[in-house]
Short mmCIF file of C-alpha atoms and ligand atoms in Angstrom, two decimals:
data_model
loop_
_atom_site.label_atom_id
_atom_site.label_comp_id
_atom_site.label_asym_id
_atom_site.label_seq_id
_atom_site.Cartn_x
_atom_site.Cartn_y
_atom_site.Cartn_z
CA MET A 1 151.59 115.02 66.69
CA SER A 2 149.67 111.76 67.08
CA SER A 3 148.79 110.72 70.60
CA ILE A 4 150.98 107.65 70.02
CA GLU A 5 154.05 109.88 69.57
CA GLU A 6 152.97 112.02 72.51
CA PHE A 7 152.56 108.93 74.69
CA TYR A 8 156.03 107.62 73.95
CA SER A 9 157.55 111.03 74.60
CA LEU A 10 156.06 110.93 78.11
CA GLU A 11 157.83 107.70 79.16
CA LYS A 12 155.02 106.19 81.22
CA ASP A 13 156.13 104.00 84.13
CA LYS A 14 154.67 100.87 85.75
CA GLU A 15 152.65 103.01 88.15
CA TYR A 16 150.91 104.64 85.23
CA TYR A 17 149.64 101.28 83.97
CA ARG A 18 148.57 100.23 87.45
CA ASP A 19 146.47 103.38 87.96
CA LEU A 20 145.12 103.18 84.44
CA LEU A 21 143.91 99.59 84.87
CA GLU A 22 142.40 100.32 88.25
CA GLU A 23 140.44 103.31 86.97
CA LEU A 24 139.44 101.49 83.81
CA GLY A 25 138.04 98.60 85.85
CA LYS A 26 135.75 101.01 87.72
CA VAL A 27 134.51 102.78 84.61
CA ASN A 28 134.01 99.47 82.86
CA GLU A 29 131.58 98.32 85.54
CA LYS A 30 129.37 101.23 84.57
CA LEU A 31 129.67 101.14 80.80
CA ASN A 32 130.47 97.51 79.88
CA ALA A 33 133.14 98.41 77.34
CA PHE A 34 135.35 95.36 77.97
CA ASN A 35 134.58 91.66 78.23
CA ASN A 36 137.96 91.24 79.88
CA ILE A 37 140.83 93.53 80.81
CA ASN A 38 144.49 92.55 80.68
CA GLU A 39 145.55 93.15 84.27
CA GLY A 40 149.14 92.37 83.28
CA LEU A 41 149.57 95.30 80.90
CA SER A 42 152.76 97.13 81.80
CA SER A 43 154.21 98.56 78.61
CA GLY A 44 153.37 99.90 75.17
CA PHE A 45 150.65 102.17 73.78
CA PRO A 46 147.40 100.44 74.79
CA PHE A 47 145.25 98.78 72.14
CA SER A 48 142.05 96.80 72.54
CA ALA A 49 140.75 93.98 70.34
CA LYS A 50 137.09 93.35 69.60
CA ASP A 51 136.04 90.10 71.26
CA ASN A 52 135.72 88.34 67.88
CA LEU A 53 139.50 88.56 67.36
CA CYS A 54 141.58 85.71 68.71
CA VAL A 55 144.16 86.61 71.33
CA LYS A 56 146.43 83.81 72.43
CA GLY A 57 145.67 82.62 75.96
CA VAL A 58 142.77 85.06 76.42
CA GLU A 59 139.12 84.04 76.42
CA SER A 60 137.68 85.13 73.04
CA THR A 61 133.93 84.69 72.79
CA ALA A 62 132.52 87.21 70.27
CA SER A 63 130.24 87.99 73.25
CA SER A 64 128.49 84.65 72.76
CA LYS A 65 127.62 82.27 75.56
CA MET A 66 128.29 79.56 72.99
CA LEU A 67 132.01 80.38 73.10
CA SER A 68 132.41 80.98 76.80
CA GLY A 69 135.61 79.41 77.99
CA TYR A 70 137.13 79.33 74.48
CA VAL A 71 140.80 80.29 74.76
CA PRO A 72 142.54 80.45 71.36
CA PRO A 73 146.06 79.01 71.09
CA TYR A 74 147.15 81.73 68.64
CA ASN A 75 146.87 85.44 67.87
CA ALA A 76 144.87 86.87 65.00
CA THR A 77 147.30 88.38 62.47
CA VAL A 78 146.16 91.89 63.33
CA VAL A 79 146.81 91.28 67.04
CA GLU A 80 150.19 89.69 66.32
CA ARG A 81 151.22 92.69 64.24
CA MET A 82 150.14 95.17 66.91
CA LEU A 83 152.19 93.32 69.52
CA ARG A 84 155.19 93.15 67.19
CA ASN A 85 154.96 96.91 66.76
CA LYS A 86 155.20 97.33 70.54
CA PHE A 87 151.55 98.18 71.18
CA GLY A 88 150.29 96.84 74.53
CA PHE A 89 147.17 94.65 74.66
CA ILE A 90 144.68 96.12 77.15
CA GLY A 91 141.66 93.86 76.69
CA LYS A 92 138.81 92.37 74.66
CA THR A 93 135.96 94.72 73.89
CA ASN A 94 132.25 94.03 74.19
CA MET A 95 130.18 93.58 71.03
CA ASP A 96 126.83 92.34 69.76
CA GLU A 97 126.96 88.54 69.71
CA PHE A 98 129.01 87.45 66.65
CA GLY A 99 128.55 91.01 65.26
CA PHE A 100 124.77 90.73 64.96
CA GLY A 101 123.37 94.14 65.80
CA SER A 102 123.61 97.90 65.49
CA PHE A 103 123.07 99.08 69.06
CA GLY A 104 125.14 96.93 71.43
CA LEU A 105 122.00 95.35 72.89
CA ASN A 106 122.59 91.80 71.61
CA SER A 107 125.35 91.06 74.07
CA GLN A 108 125.50 89.44 77.46
CA LYS A 109 126.05 92.90 78.96
CA ILE A 110 124.46 95.97 77.37
CA ALA A 111 127.05 98.49 76.23
CA LYS A 112 126.37 102.03 77.42
CA ASN A 113 127.16 105.36 75.83
CA PRO A 114 129.99 107.16 77.65
CA PHE A 115 128.35 110.54 77.07
CA ASP A 116 125.16 109.40 78.83
CA GLU A 117 124.61 105.90 80.15
CA HIS A 118 120.93 105.92 79.21
CA TYR A 119 121.82 105.94 75.54
CA VAL A 120 123.12 103.15 73.33
CA ALA A 121 126.79 103.08 72.36
CA GLY A 122 126.03 101.67 68.89
CA GLY A 123 127.09 98.29 67.55
CA SER A 124 128.27 95.84 66.87
CA SER A 125 131.73 97.16 67.91
CA SER A 126 130.19 98.93 70.89
CA GLY A 127 132.98 98.29 73.38
CA ALA A 128 135.68 99.41 70.93
CA ALA A 129 133.99 102.80 70.59
CA ILE A 130 133.43 103.22 74.33
CA ALA A 131 137.04 102.27 75.06
CA THR A 132 138.23 104.82 72.49
CA ALA A 133 136.06 107.49 74.08
CA ILE A 134 137.13 106.85 77.66
CA LEU A 135 140.85 106.23 77.21
CA LYS A 136 143.09 109.12 76.25
CA TYR A 137 145.90 106.89 75.01
CA HIS A 138 144.41 103.94 73.18
CA VAL A 139 143.43 102.64 69.76
CA ALA A 140 140.83 99.97 69.09
CA ILE A 141 140.99 97.13 66.61
CA ALA A 142 137.38 96.54 65.57
CA GLU A 143 135.49 94.83 62.76
CA SER A 144 132.66 95.78 60.43
CA THR A 145 130.41 93.60 58.33
CA GLY A 146 127.69 96.13 57.58
CA GLY A 147 128.48 99.25 59.59
CA SER A 148 129.76 97.98 62.92
CA ILE A 149 132.65 100.43 63.03
CA ALA A 150 130.98 103.56 61.63
CA THR A 151 127.87 103.36 63.83
CA PRO A 152 129.40 103.02 67.30
CA ALA A 153 132.19 105.46 66.36
CA ALA A 154 129.51 108.03 65.43
CA PHE A 155 127.47 107.49 68.60
CA CYS A 156 130.56 107.71 70.82
CA GLY A 157 132.16 110.69 69.04
CA VAL A 158 135.32 108.98 67.78
CA VAL A 159 136.86 108.27 64.37
CA GLY A 160 136.06 104.87 62.86
CA PHE A 161 138.04 103.64 59.87
CA THR A 162 136.85 100.68 57.79
CA PRO A 163 139.45 99.96 55.09
CA THR A 164 138.95 98.34 51.70
CA TYR A 165 137.84 94.71 51.97
CA GLY A 166 140.95 92.52 52.01
CA THR A 167 143.52 95.09 53.09
CA ILE A 168 143.79 93.64 56.61
CA SER A 169 144.00 89.86 57.00
CA ARG A 170 140.99 88.22 58.65
CA HIS A 171 143.11 85.35 59.95
CA GLY A 172 142.04 84.82 63.56
CA LEU A 173 138.71 86.58 63.21
CA ILE A 174 135.63 84.69 64.41
CA ASP A 175 133.74 84.97 61.12
CA TYR A 176 130.32 86.51 60.71
CA SER A 177 130.06 86.87 56.92
CA ASN A 178 133.32 86.17 55.09
CA SER A 179 132.58 88.15 51.93
CA LEU A 180 131.73 91.24 54.01
CA ASP A 181 133.86 91.16 57.18
CA LYS A 182 136.53 93.84 57.39
CA ILE A 183 138.89 94.52 60.26
CA GLY A 184 139.31 98.23 60.98
CA ILE A 185 140.50 100.80 63.49
CA MET A 186 138.98 103.32 65.88
CA ALA A 187 140.80 106.22 67.49
CA ARG A 188 140.12 109.67 68.86
CA SER A 189 141.96 111.21 65.91
CA ALA A 190 142.77 110.23 62.33
CA LYS A 191 146.41 110.94 63.25
CA ASP A 192 146.44 107.76 65.34
CA ILE A 193 144.74 105.65 62.69
CA ARG A 194 147.49 106.14 60.11
CA PRO A 195 150.38 104.42 61.98
CA VAL A 196 148.11 101.59 63.13
CA PHE A 197 146.90 100.91 59.60
CA ASP A 198 150.53 100.98 58.40
CA ALA A 199 151.38 98.37 61.04
CA VAL A 200 148.57 95.89 60.42
CA LYS A 201 147.74 95.97 56.70
CA GLY A 202 148.91 93.50 54.06
CA PRO A 203 148.63 89.76 53.46
CA ASP A 204 149.98 87.10 55.80
CA GLY A 205 149.74 83.88 53.83
CA TYR A 206 146.71 82.69 55.84
CA ASP A 207 143.79 84.71 54.44
CA SER A 208 143.44 84.15 50.69
CA THR A 209 141.29 87.28 50.34
CA ALA A 210 143.95 89.52 51.87
CA VAL A 211 145.48 91.51 49.03
CA ASN A 212 148.80 93.21 48.59
CA ALA A 213 147.48 96.26 46.78
CA LYS A 214 149.16 99.62 46.51
CA LEU A 215 147.14 101.92 48.74
CA ASN A 216 146.62 105.43 47.48
CA SER A 217 145.86 108.87 48.71
CA ASN A 218 144.21 110.45 45.68
CA ASN A 219 142.52 113.41 47.17
CA THR A 220 139.66 115.13 45.45
CA LYS A 221 137.82 118.36 46.08
CA HIS A 222 134.51 116.89 44.87
CA ILE A 223 131.99 115.59 47.34
CA PHE A 224 128.82 113.84 46.22
CA VAL A 225 125.70 113.76 48.34
CA VAL A 226 123.07 111.07 47.68
CA ASP A 227 119.65 112.66 48.12
CA GLN A 228 117.69 109.36 48.16
CA LEU A 229 119.63 108.38 51.27
CA ILE A 230 119.50 111.80 52.91
CA GLU A 231 115.70 111.63 52.64
CA LEU A 232 115.70 108.71 55.08
CA VAL A 233 117.35 110.80 57.75
CA ASP A 234 115.75 112.58 60.72
CA LYS A 235 115.12 116.31 60.01
CA ARG A 236 117.39 117.49 62.82
CA ILE A 237 120.29 115.45 61.46
CA ARG A 238 119.65 116.90 58.01
CA ALA A 239 120.07 120.41 59.41
CA TYR A 240 123.41 119.51 61.03
CA PHE A 241 124.50 117.78 57.84
CA GLU A 242 123.64 120.86 55.74
CA ALA A 243 125.83 122.92 58.06
CA LEU A 244 128.64 120.41 57.58
CA LEU A 245 128.32 120.75 53.80
CA ASP A 246 128.47 124.56 54.09
CA LYS A 247 131.60 124.27 56.17
CA LEU A 248 133.18 121.91 53.64
CA SER A 249 132.37 124.23 50.76
CA SER A 250 134.05 127.05 52.64
CA MET A 251 137.09 124.74 52.83
CA GLY A 252 137.10 124.57 49.02
CA TYR A 253 135.11 121.37 48.40
CA SER A 254 132.45 121.41 45.70
CA ILE A 255 129.21 119.78 46.84
CA GLU A 256 127.41 117.87 44.10
CA HIS A 257 124.48 115.49 43.95
CA ALA A 258 124.41 111.92 42.67
CA LYS A 259 122.05 108.97 42.54
CA ILE A 260 123.05 105.43 43.46
CA GLU A 261 121.10 102.69 41.67
CA SER A 262 119.13 100.18 43.75
CA THR A 263 119.71 101.76 47.17
CA GLU A 264 116.15 100.78 48.09
CA ALA A 265 117.18 97.11 47.83
CA ALA A 266 120.50 97.47 49.66
CA VAL A 267 119.31 96.59 53.17
CA ALA A 268 117.45 93.48 51.94
CA SER A 269 120.39 92.41 49.81
CA TYR A 270 122.84 92.87 52.68
CA TYR A 271 120.80 90.94 55.22
CA ILE A 272 120.21 88.06 52.80
CA ILE A 273 123.91 87.70 52.03
CA ALA A 274 125.06 88.31 55.60
CA MET A 275 122.58 85.86 57.10
CA ALA A 276 123.26 83.19 54.46
CA GLU A 277 126.96 83.33 55.29
CA ALA A 278 126.37 83.64 59.05
CA SER A 279 124.20 80.53 59.08
CA THR A 280 127.02 78.48 57.55
CA ASN A 281 129.62 79.98 59.88
CA LEU A 282 127.54 79.20 62.95
CA ALA A 283 127.16 75.57 61.85
CA ARG A 284 130.51 74.78 63.48
CA TYR A 285 129.16 75.41 66.97
CA THR A 286 127.80 71.97 67.69
CA GLY A 287 129.36 71.19 71.04
CA PHE A 288 131.88 68.85 69.38
CA LYS A 289 134.91 70.82 68.30
CA TYR A 290 133.50 74.29 69.00
CA GLY A 291 130.77 75.39 71.35
CA LEU A 292 129.70 74.68 74.89
CA LYS A 293 128.71 71.28 76.11
CA ASN A 294 127.22 70.06 79.37
CA ASP A 295 126.44 66.71 80.94
CA ASN A 296 122.71 66.94 80.27
CA PHE A 297 123.20 66.56 76.53
CA GLY A 298 121.26 63.56 75.25
CA GLU A 299 122.83 60.69 73.34
CA SER A 300 120.74 60.93 70.20
CA TYR A 301 121.73 63.21 67.35
CA ASN A 302 118.66 65.45 67.65
CA GLU A 303 118.73 65.71 71.42
CA PHE A 304 122.41 66.57 71.45
CA PHE A 305 122.23 69.34 68.87
CA THR A 306 119.01 70.78 70.20
CA GLU A 307 120.71 71.21 73.55
CA ALA A 308 123.95 72.59 72.04
CA ARG A 309 122.21 75.21 69.90
CA LYS A 310 120.35 76.62 72.92
CA TYR A 311 123.46 78.58 73.83
CA PHE A 312 122.90 80.97 70.91
CA GLY A 313 121.14 84.27 71.64
CA ASP A 314 117.83 85.16 69.98
CA GLU A 315 119.34 87.21 67.15
CA ALA A 316 121.80 84.42 66.28
CA LYS A 317 118.94 81.92 66.14
CA ARG A 318 116.90 84.25 63.95
CA ARG A 319 119.82 84.56 61.53
CA ILE A 320 120.42 80.82 61.37
CA ILE A 321 116.78 80.24 60.42
CA LEU A 322 116.57 83.08 57.86
CA GLY A 323 120.04 82.44 56.45
CA THR A 324 119.40 78.74 55.98
CA PHE A 325 116.10 79.54 54.29
CA VAL A 326 117.39 82.08 51.74
CA ARG A 327 120.09 79.73 50.47
CA SER A 328 117.91 76.62 50.34
CA ALA A 329 117.55 75.03 46.90
CA SER A 330 113.91 75.95 46.34
CA VAL A 331 114.27 79.71 46.93
CA LYS A 332 117.92 80.58 46.36
CA GLU A 333 117.24 82.06 42.89
CA LYS A 334 114.56 84.26 44.35
CA TYR A 335 116.52 85.60 47.31
CA TYR A 336 120.21 84.79 47.43
CA TYR A 337 121.06 85.17 43.74
CA LYS A 338 118.94 88.30 43.49
CA ALA A 339 120.78 89.77 46.49
CA LEU A 340 124.11 89.11 44.75
CA LYS A 341 122.83 90.94 41.67
CA VAL A 342 121.76 93.96 43.72
CA ARG A 343 125.21 94.03 45.25
CA GLU A 344 126.74 94.16 41.76
CA VAL A 345 124.45 96.96 40.55
CA LEU A 346 125.16 98.95 43.68
CA SER A 347 128.93 98.45 43.36
CA HIS A 348 128.93 99.53 39.75
CA SER A 349 126.84 102.61 40.46
CA MET A 350 128.96 103.70 43.43
CA HIS A 351 132.15 103.08 41.48
CA GLU A 352 130.99 105.49 38.77
CA ILE A 353 130.43 108.26 41.31
CA LEU A 354 133.63 107.55 43.23
CA GLU A 355 135.70 107.93 40.08
CA LYS A 356 134.70 111.59 40.21
CA GLY A 357 134.94 112.27 43.94
CA PHE A 358 134.04 111.24 47.50
CA ILE A 359 130.56 110.29 48.71
CA LEU A 360 129.53 111.83 52.04
CA LEU A 361 126.58 110.65 54.14
CA PRO A 362 125.35 110.84 57.71
CA VAL A 363 126.04 107.55 59.51
CA MET A 364 122.66 106.80 61.06
CA PRO A 365 119.18 107.98 60.10
CA VAL A 366 118.36 108.77 63.75
CA LEU A 367 119.99 110.62 66.64
CA THR A 368 121.51 108.30 69.26
CA PRO A 369 118.54 106.42 70.75
CA LYS A 370 117.97 105.75 74.43
CA ILE A 371 118.56 102.12 75.39
CA GLU A 372 114.92 101.64 76.37
CA ASP A 373 113.73 103.02 73.00
CA ALA A 374 116.16 100.92 70.97
CA LYS A 375 114.93 97.82 72.81
CA LYS A 376 111.44 98.46 71.50
CA LEU A 377 112.46 98.32 67.84
CA SER A 378 111.47 95.18 65.93
CA PRO A 379 114.27 93.25 64.17
CA LEU A 380 113.17 94.71 60.83
CA GLU A 381 113.13 98.27 62.19
CA THR A 382 116.63 97.69 63.57
CA TYR A 383 117.91 96.34 60.22
CA LYS A 384 116.56 99.43 58.45
CA MET A 385 118.71 101.65 60.67
CA ASP A 386 121.67 100.39 58.62
CA ALA A 387 120.38 101.95 55.37
CA LEU A 388 123.27 104.41 55.15
CA THR A 389 126.11 102.20 56.35
CA ILE A 390 125.24 99.20 54.22
CA PRO A 391 126.01 100.57 50.71
CA PRO A 392 129.77 101.04 51.26
CA ASN A 393 130.05 97.87 53.35
CA LEU A 394 128.19 95.70 50.88
CA CYS A 395 130.58 96.82 48.15
CA GLY A 396 133.81 96.45 50.15
CA LEU A 397 134.53 100.17 49.88
CA PRO A 398 136.75 102.02 52.33
CA HIS A 399 134.99 104.56 54.52
CA ILE A 400 135.65 106.63 57.61
CA SER A 401 133.22 107.98 60.15
CA PHE A 402 134.11 111.17 62.00
CA PRO A 403 132.41 113.40 64.54
CA TYR A 404 131.15 116.72 63.19
CA ALA A 405 128.54 118.11 65.59
CA TYR A 406 126.95 117.68 69.00
CA ASP A 407 123.21 117.59 69.65
CA ASN A 408 122.34 118.14 73.32
CA GLY A 409 125.81 116.96 74.22
CA MET A 410 125.58 113.76 72.16
CA PRO A 411 127.98 113.45 69.21
CA LEU A 412 126.94 113.04 65.57
CA GLY A 413 129.01 111.34 62.88
CA ALA A 414 129.31 111.54 59.11
CA GLN A 415 130.92 108.95 56.85
CA LEU A 416 133.15 109.63 53.90
CA ILE A 417 133.45 106.93 51.24
CA THR A 418 136.06 106.55 48.51
CA SER A 419 137.03 104.04 45.84
CA LYS A 420 138.81 100.80 46.62
CA PHE A 421 142.45 101.13 47.75
CA ASN A 422 142.22 104.92 48.09
CA ASP A 423 142.16 104.42 51.86
CA TYR A 424 144.74 107.02 52.80
CA ALA A 425 142.68 109.79 51.18
CA LEU A 426 140.09 109.23 53.92
CA ILE A 427 142.65 109.58 56.68
CA ASP A 428 144.03 112.75 55.03
CA PHE A 429 140.53 114.20 54.76
CA VAL A 430 139.67 113.64 58.42
CA GLU A 431 143.00 115.05 59.53
CA GLU A 432 142.21 118.19 57.54
CA TRP A 433 138.71 118.27 59.03
CA GLU A 434 140.06 117.92 62.56
CA GLU A 435 142.26 121.00 61.98
CA GLU A 436 139.34 123.03 60.66
CA PHE A 437 136.73 121.89 63.14
CA LYS A 438 139.22 122.43 65.97
CA TYR A 439 137.88 119.10 67.03
CA VAL A 440 138.50 118.67 70.70
CA PHE A 441 137.48 115.39 72.19
CA LYS A 442 134.74 116.29 74.64
CA TYR A 443 134.58 113.23 76.82
CA ASN A 444 136.86 113.35 79.80
CA ILE A 445 136.55 111.01 82.71
CA GLY A 446 139.63 112.33 84.41
CA ALA A 447 141.88 109.60 85.70
CA VAL A 448 141.83 107.26 82.70
CA GLN A 449 144.37 109.49 81.02
N1 LIG B 501 124.02 95.83 61.98
C1 LIG B 501 124.61 95.00 61.01
C2 LIG B 501 124.25 93.55 61.28
O1 LIG B 501 123.69 93.27 62.27
C3 LIG B 501 126.07 95.21 60.93
C4 LIG B 501 126.85 94.47 61.93
C5 LIG B 501 128.33 94.43 61.65
O2 LIG B 501 128.87 95.20 60.86
N2 LIG B 501 129.00 93.45 62.24
O3 LIG B 501 124.52 92.71 60.49
#
């Protein structure tokens, strides 16, 4: 039984929601999972929305100072569909500003890991993962551009589902990189992901990239492991991952090896494309139609915009500069066009493998870092942490991250990748895994039940 069915069989009353919100408020002060909580929630299975999804009448900032005070007059399609299916909106979750980050550090409030507050929660959908970990009855609507669902889900021990690009409408999403952004779902179990995906998928007439494809569940017993990528991973993770492969072979899966072309260029290709698109998306925050404004803004063009753009965080500024550079006329052949070519080679190569079976990888090359250690990483070192999550994301492929081991009490995640539109096979696989692993969610803060 999914926890959604269980929840509705329990007939929760108004008192339940009151206690839930009170307890959640306390826990949130410690962990910074939510940017705002819906104090008026009084019915429905609770769902949260990442702060880059528009919710009518609720401040939606993508964790950026630039958007503080922005209250959208409409719901994102995904939010609208959740509400129509009687889910109850519980709040907007914390994230790295505009989705720029892997550790939840590029926000106005640092997101903390619910298993141990000294550790990062992962990013950019950090709050979505924390909320999923701390709330027994809840699903999170999150978003991934280059790994923002898989990474925090892995660090917080929950299931993170990133569907095929275009299966969920992006209408009402505060864009990061339009050719890469995918709305997805986090839950404690794959059983809860299925009904939510059923409720929110499909085109809406607003997002021209949202497709009406037939979604399959073509299961396969072949799993391919990509050694070039495994080599990038910390030795301790490799040992856990080997044990996972042994377990899967005892479940009847054949473990095979495959090579993906151009993986060494994937991180560079991703960041060039993502930053190029981000720099154009951020151009709308000028203090005119979008973005903060104050009375000190000068009258002249340069003075005005210099002042307006100060509201961006450091990482956003870095991406505007790099993104504008890589698509400028004099170097676009060298960087931007080359990045697009790498993306094509990578897609083709992964497609060939995925025709024969799944690809399975660890999510991150390192064990969950402490917040103080993650802060010391340079931007480039941080970008390289995405080496394993970028290949499926860059190619718009569906993938699911699921917990499979604990190291010193901290969860570890693996990601399963399949071919486009075979999304349900991933959900089936993780459901099977949950049965085998006897996966019991280990985080329990008591009253937020
Ligand atoms: N870490 C990646 C980035 O900063 C991915 C973020 C995301 O998927 N939104 O771009």
